[in-house]
GROMACS .gro file of C-alpha atoms in nm:
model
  244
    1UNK     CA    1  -0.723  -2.011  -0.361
    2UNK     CA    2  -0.521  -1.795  -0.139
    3UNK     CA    3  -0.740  -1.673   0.229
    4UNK     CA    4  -0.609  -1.439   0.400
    5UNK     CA    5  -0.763  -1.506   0.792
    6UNK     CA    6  -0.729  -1.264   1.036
    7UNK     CA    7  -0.889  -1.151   1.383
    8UNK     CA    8  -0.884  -0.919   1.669
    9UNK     CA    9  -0.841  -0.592   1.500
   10UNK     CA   10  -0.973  -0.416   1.849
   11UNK     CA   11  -1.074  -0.061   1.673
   12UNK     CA   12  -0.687  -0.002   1.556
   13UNK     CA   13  -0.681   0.147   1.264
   14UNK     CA   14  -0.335   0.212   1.229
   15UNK     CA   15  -0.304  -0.132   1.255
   16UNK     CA   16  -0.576  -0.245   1.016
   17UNK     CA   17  -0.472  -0.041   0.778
   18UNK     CA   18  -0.117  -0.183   0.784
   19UNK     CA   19  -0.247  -0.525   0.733
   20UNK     CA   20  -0.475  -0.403   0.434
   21UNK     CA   21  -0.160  -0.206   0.263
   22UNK     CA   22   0.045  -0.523   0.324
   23UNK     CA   23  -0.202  -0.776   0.224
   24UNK     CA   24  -0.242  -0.603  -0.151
   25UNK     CA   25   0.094  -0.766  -0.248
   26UNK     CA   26   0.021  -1.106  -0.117
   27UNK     CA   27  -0.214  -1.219  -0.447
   28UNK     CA   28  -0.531  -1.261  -0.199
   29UNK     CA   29  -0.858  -1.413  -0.359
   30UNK     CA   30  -1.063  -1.403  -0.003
   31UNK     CA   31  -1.078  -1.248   0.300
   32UNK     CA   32  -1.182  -1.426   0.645
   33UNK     CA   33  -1.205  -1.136   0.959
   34UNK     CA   34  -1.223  -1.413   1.284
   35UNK     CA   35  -1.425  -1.143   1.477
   36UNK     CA   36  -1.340  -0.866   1.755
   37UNK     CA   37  -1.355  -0.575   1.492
   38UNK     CA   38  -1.449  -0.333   1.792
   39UNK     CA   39  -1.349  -0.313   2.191
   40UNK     CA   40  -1.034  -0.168   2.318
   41UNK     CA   41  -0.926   0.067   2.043
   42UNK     CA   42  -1.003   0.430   1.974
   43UNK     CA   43  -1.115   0.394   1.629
   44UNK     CA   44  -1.399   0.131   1.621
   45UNK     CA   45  -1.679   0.280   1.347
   46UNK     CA   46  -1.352   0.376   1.071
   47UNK     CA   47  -1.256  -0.008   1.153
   48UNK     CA   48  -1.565  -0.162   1.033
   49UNK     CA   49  -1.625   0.043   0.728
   50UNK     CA   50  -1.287  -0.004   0.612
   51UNK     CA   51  -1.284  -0.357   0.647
   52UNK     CA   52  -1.653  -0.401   0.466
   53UNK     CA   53  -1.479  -0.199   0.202
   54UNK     CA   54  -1.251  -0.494   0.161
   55UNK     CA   55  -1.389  -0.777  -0.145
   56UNK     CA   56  -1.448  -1.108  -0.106
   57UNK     CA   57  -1.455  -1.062   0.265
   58UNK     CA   58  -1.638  -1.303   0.519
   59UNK     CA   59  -1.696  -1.247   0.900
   60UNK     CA   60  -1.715  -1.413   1.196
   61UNK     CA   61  -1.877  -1.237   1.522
   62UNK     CA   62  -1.605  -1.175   1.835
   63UNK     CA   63  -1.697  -1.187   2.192
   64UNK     CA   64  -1.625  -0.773   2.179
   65UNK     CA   65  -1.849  -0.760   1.833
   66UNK     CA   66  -2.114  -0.918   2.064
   67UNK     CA   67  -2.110  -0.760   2.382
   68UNK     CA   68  -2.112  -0.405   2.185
   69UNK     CA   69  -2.464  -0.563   2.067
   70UNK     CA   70  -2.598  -0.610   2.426
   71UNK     CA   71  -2.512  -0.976   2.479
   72UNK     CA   72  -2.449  -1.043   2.802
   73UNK     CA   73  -2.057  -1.076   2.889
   74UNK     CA   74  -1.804  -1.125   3.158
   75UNK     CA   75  -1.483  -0.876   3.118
   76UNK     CA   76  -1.297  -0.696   3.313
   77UNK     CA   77  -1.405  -0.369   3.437
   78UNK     CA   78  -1.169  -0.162   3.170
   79UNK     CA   79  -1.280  -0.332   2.896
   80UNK     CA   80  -1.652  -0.332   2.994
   81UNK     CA   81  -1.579   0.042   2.983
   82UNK     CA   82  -1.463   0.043   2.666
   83UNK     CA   83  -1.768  -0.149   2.537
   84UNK     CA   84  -2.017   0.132   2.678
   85UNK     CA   85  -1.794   0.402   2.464
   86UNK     CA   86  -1.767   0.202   2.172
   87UNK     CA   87  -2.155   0.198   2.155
   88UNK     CA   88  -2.182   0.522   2.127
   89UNK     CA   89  -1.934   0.579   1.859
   90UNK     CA   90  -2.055   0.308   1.625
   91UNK     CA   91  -2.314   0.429   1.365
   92UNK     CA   92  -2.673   0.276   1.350
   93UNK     CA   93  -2.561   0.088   1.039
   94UNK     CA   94  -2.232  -0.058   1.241
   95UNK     CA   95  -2.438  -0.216   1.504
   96UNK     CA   96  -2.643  -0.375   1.298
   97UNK     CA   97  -2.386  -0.526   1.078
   98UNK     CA   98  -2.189  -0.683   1.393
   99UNK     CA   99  -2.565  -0.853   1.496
  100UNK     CA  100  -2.600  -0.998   1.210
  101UNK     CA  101  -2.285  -1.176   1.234
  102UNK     CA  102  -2.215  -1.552   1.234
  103UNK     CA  103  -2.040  -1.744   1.507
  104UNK     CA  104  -1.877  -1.946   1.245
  105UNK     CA  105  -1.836  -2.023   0.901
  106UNK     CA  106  -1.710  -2.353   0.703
  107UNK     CA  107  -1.553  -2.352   0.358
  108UNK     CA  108  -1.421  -2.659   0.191
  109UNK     CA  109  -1.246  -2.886   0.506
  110UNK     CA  110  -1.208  -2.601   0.707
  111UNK     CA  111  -1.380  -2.425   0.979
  112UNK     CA  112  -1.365  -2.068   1.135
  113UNK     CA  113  -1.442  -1.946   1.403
  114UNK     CA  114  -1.359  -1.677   1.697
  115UNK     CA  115  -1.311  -1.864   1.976
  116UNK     CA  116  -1.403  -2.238   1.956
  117UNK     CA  117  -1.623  -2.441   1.755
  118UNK     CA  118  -1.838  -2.636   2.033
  119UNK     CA  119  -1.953  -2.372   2.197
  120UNK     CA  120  -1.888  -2.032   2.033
  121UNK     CA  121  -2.066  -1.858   2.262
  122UNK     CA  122  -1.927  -1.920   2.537
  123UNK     CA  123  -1.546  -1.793   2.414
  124UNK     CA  124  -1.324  -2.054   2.577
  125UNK     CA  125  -1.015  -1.979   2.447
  126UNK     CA  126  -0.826  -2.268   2.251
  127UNK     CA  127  -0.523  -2.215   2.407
  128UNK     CA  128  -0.524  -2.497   2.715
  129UNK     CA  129  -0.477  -2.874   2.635
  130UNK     CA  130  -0.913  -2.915   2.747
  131UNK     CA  131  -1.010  -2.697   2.509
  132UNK     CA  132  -0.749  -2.816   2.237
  133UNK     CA  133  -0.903  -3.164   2.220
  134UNK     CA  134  -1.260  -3.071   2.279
  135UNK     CA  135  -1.186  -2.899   1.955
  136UNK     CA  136  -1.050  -3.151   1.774
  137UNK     CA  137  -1.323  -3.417   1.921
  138UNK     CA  138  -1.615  -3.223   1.851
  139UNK     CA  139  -1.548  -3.092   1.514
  140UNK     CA  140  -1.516  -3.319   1.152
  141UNK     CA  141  -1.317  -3.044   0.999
  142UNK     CA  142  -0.938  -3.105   0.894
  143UNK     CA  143  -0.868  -2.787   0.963
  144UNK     CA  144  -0.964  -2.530   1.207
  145UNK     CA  145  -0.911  -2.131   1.202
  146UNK     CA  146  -0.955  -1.962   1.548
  147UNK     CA  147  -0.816  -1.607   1.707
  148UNK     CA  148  -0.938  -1.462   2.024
  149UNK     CA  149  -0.599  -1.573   2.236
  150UNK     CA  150  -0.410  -1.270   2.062
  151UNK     CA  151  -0.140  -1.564   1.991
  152UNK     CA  152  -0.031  -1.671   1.689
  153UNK     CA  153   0.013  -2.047   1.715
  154UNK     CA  154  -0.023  -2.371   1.509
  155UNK     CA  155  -0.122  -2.700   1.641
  156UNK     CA  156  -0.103  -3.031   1.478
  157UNK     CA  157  -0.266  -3.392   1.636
  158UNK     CA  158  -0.076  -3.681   1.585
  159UNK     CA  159  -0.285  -3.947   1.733
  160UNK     CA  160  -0.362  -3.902   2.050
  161UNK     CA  161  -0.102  -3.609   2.083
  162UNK     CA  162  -0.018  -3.235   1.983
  163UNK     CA  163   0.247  -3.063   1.815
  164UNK     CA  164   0.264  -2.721   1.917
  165UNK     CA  165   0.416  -2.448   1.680
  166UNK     CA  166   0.422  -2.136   1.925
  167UNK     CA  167   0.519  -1.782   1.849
  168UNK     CA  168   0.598  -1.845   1.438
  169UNK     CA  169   0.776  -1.599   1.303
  170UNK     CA  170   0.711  -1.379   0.994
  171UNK     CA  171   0.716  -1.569   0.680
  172UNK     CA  172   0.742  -1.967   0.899
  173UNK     CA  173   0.546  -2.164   0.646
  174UNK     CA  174   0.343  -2.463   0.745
  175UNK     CA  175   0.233  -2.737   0.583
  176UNK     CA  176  -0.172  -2.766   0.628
  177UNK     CA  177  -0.367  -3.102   0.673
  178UNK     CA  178  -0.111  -3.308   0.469
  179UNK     CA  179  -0.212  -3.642   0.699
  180UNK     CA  180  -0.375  -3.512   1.093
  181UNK     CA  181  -0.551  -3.250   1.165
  182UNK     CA  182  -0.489  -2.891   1.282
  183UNK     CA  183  -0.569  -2.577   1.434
  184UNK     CA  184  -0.425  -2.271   1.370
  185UNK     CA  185  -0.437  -1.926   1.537
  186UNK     CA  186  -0.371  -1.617   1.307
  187UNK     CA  187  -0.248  -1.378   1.657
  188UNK     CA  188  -0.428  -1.051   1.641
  189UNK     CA  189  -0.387  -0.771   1.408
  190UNK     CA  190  -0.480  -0.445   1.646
  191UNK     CA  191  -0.362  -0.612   2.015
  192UNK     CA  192  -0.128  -0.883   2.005
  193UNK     CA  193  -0.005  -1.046   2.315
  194UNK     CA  194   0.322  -1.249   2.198
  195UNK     CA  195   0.613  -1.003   2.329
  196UNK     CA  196   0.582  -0.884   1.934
  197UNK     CA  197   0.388  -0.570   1.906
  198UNK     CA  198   0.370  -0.612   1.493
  199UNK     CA  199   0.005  -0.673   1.379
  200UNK     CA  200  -0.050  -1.069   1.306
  201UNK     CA  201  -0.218  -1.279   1.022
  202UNK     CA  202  -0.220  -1.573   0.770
  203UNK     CA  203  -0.251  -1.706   0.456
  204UNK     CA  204  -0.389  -2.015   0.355
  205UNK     CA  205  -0.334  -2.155   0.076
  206UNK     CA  206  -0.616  -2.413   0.010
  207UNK     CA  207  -0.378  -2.518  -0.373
  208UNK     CA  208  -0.095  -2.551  -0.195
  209UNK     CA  209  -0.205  -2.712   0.106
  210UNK     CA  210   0.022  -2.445   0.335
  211UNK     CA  211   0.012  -2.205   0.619
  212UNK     CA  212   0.200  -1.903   0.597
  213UNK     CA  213   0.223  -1.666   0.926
  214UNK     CA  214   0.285  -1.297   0.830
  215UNK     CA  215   0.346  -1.043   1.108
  216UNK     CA  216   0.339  -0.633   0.982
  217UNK     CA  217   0.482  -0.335   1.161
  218UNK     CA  218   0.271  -0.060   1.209
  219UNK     CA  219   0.245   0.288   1.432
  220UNK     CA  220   0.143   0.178   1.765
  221UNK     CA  221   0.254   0.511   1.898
  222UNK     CA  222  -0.040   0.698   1.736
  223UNK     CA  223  -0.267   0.401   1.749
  224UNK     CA  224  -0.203   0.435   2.206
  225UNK     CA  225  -0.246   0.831   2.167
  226UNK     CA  226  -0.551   0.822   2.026
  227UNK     CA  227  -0.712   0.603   2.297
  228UNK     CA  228  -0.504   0.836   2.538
  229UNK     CA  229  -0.687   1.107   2.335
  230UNK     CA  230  -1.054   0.943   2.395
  231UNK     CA  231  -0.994   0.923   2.767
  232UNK     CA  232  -0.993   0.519   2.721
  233UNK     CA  233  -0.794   0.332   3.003
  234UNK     CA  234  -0.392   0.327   3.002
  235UNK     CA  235  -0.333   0.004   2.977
  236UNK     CA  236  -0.503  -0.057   2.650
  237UNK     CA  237  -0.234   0.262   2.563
  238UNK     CA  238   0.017   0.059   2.658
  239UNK     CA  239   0.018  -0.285   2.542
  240UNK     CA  240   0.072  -0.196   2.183
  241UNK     CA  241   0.387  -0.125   2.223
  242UNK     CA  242   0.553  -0.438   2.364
  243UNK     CA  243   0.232  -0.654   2.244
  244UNK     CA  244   0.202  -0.811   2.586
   0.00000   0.00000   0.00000
């Protein structure tokens, strides 16, 4: 069975669809979106009915998908902004397809989720060595998907210590739950912040017992006029082109 996992699309569609044209050559079975369909992009309601277009497609709710719901959140000024717009552009049926979203999902000896797995809802990022082994100590799963850092990364315990694998690069291949455990971030298609602006995902291959991390090029340029277009803040504009 080959997964492609993903997250963090942000309402880029020139980015999702990038991933979606790339991912038809890559012999896919299943789809896993990590959450954060919506929130900083210009394009949220094309976003979500493209990707519920895709089969054999599971979700996971993102701390954007959420607070576009009316959860309660704590962000930044800009990108609370960018929440209040992105109600309005989302369609009836949208909304209530992101509330009816799960905070995380298992599937064989794996488990997905957005952020982390103890306390989803609360979006601490798996990123800092804290969160890392809460992670590991208060999940059973071999292996754990996460996004929500914008980071590609893989992490592998070996006793009572981590292996980091930071900033892969297109096509590094890694072998998944052979003996320890592991986490691994897919990045972000629609935002990344790794100093590489290409949209970011992976492919697990649940036969093969291996990790693949796949990065796509895409238009950013039209992607940061549009939000220029919508009157959404510059910065959002911006990143996309150095993915910072």
């Amino acid at each position: 069975m080959r997964l492609a996992v993903f997250s963090d699309i942000h309402g880029n569609l020139e980015a999702l669809e990038a991933f979606c044209a790339d991912v038809e050559s890559q012999r896919i079975d299943r789809y896993m979106c990590l959450g954060d369909i919506v929130g900083y992009g210009a394009d949220p309601e094309a976003c979500v009915v493209r990707l519920r277009s895709l089969p054999n497609i599971e979700f996971i709710l993102g701390n954007h998908d959420h607070a576009v719901v009316g959860a309660p959140c704590s962000m930044r000024r800009d990108a609370r902004r960018v929440i209040e717009w992105t109600k309005r552009q989302l369609s009836a049926e949208s909304l209530y397809f992101l509330q009816s979203l799960d905070v995380f999902r298992n599937w064989g000896d794996a488990l997905f989720c957005h952020a982390n797995p103890y306390r989803p809802l609360e979006w601490y990022y798996v990123a800092d060595k804290s969160h890392i082994s809460r992670s590991f100590a208060r999940s059973r799963a071999k292996i754990l998907f996460v996004g929500h850092t914008h980071v590609a990364m893989a992490i592998t315990r070996r006793n009572f210590f981590c292996v980091y694998l930071r900033h892969p690069r297109n096509g590094t291949i890694v072998p998944a739950a052979e003996l320890n455990r592991q986490i691994f971030n897919c990045g972000s298609i629609g935002q990344p912040r790794d100093g590489d602006p290409r949209a970011s995902y992976l492919i697990y291959d649940s036969d093969k017992k291996s990790v693949e991390f796949i990065r796509v090029a895409y238009d950013h340029a039209a992607a940061s006029r549009k939000i220029r277009e919508a009157g959404l803040p510059e910065i959002f504009a911006e990143r996309l082109a150095t993915g910072s």
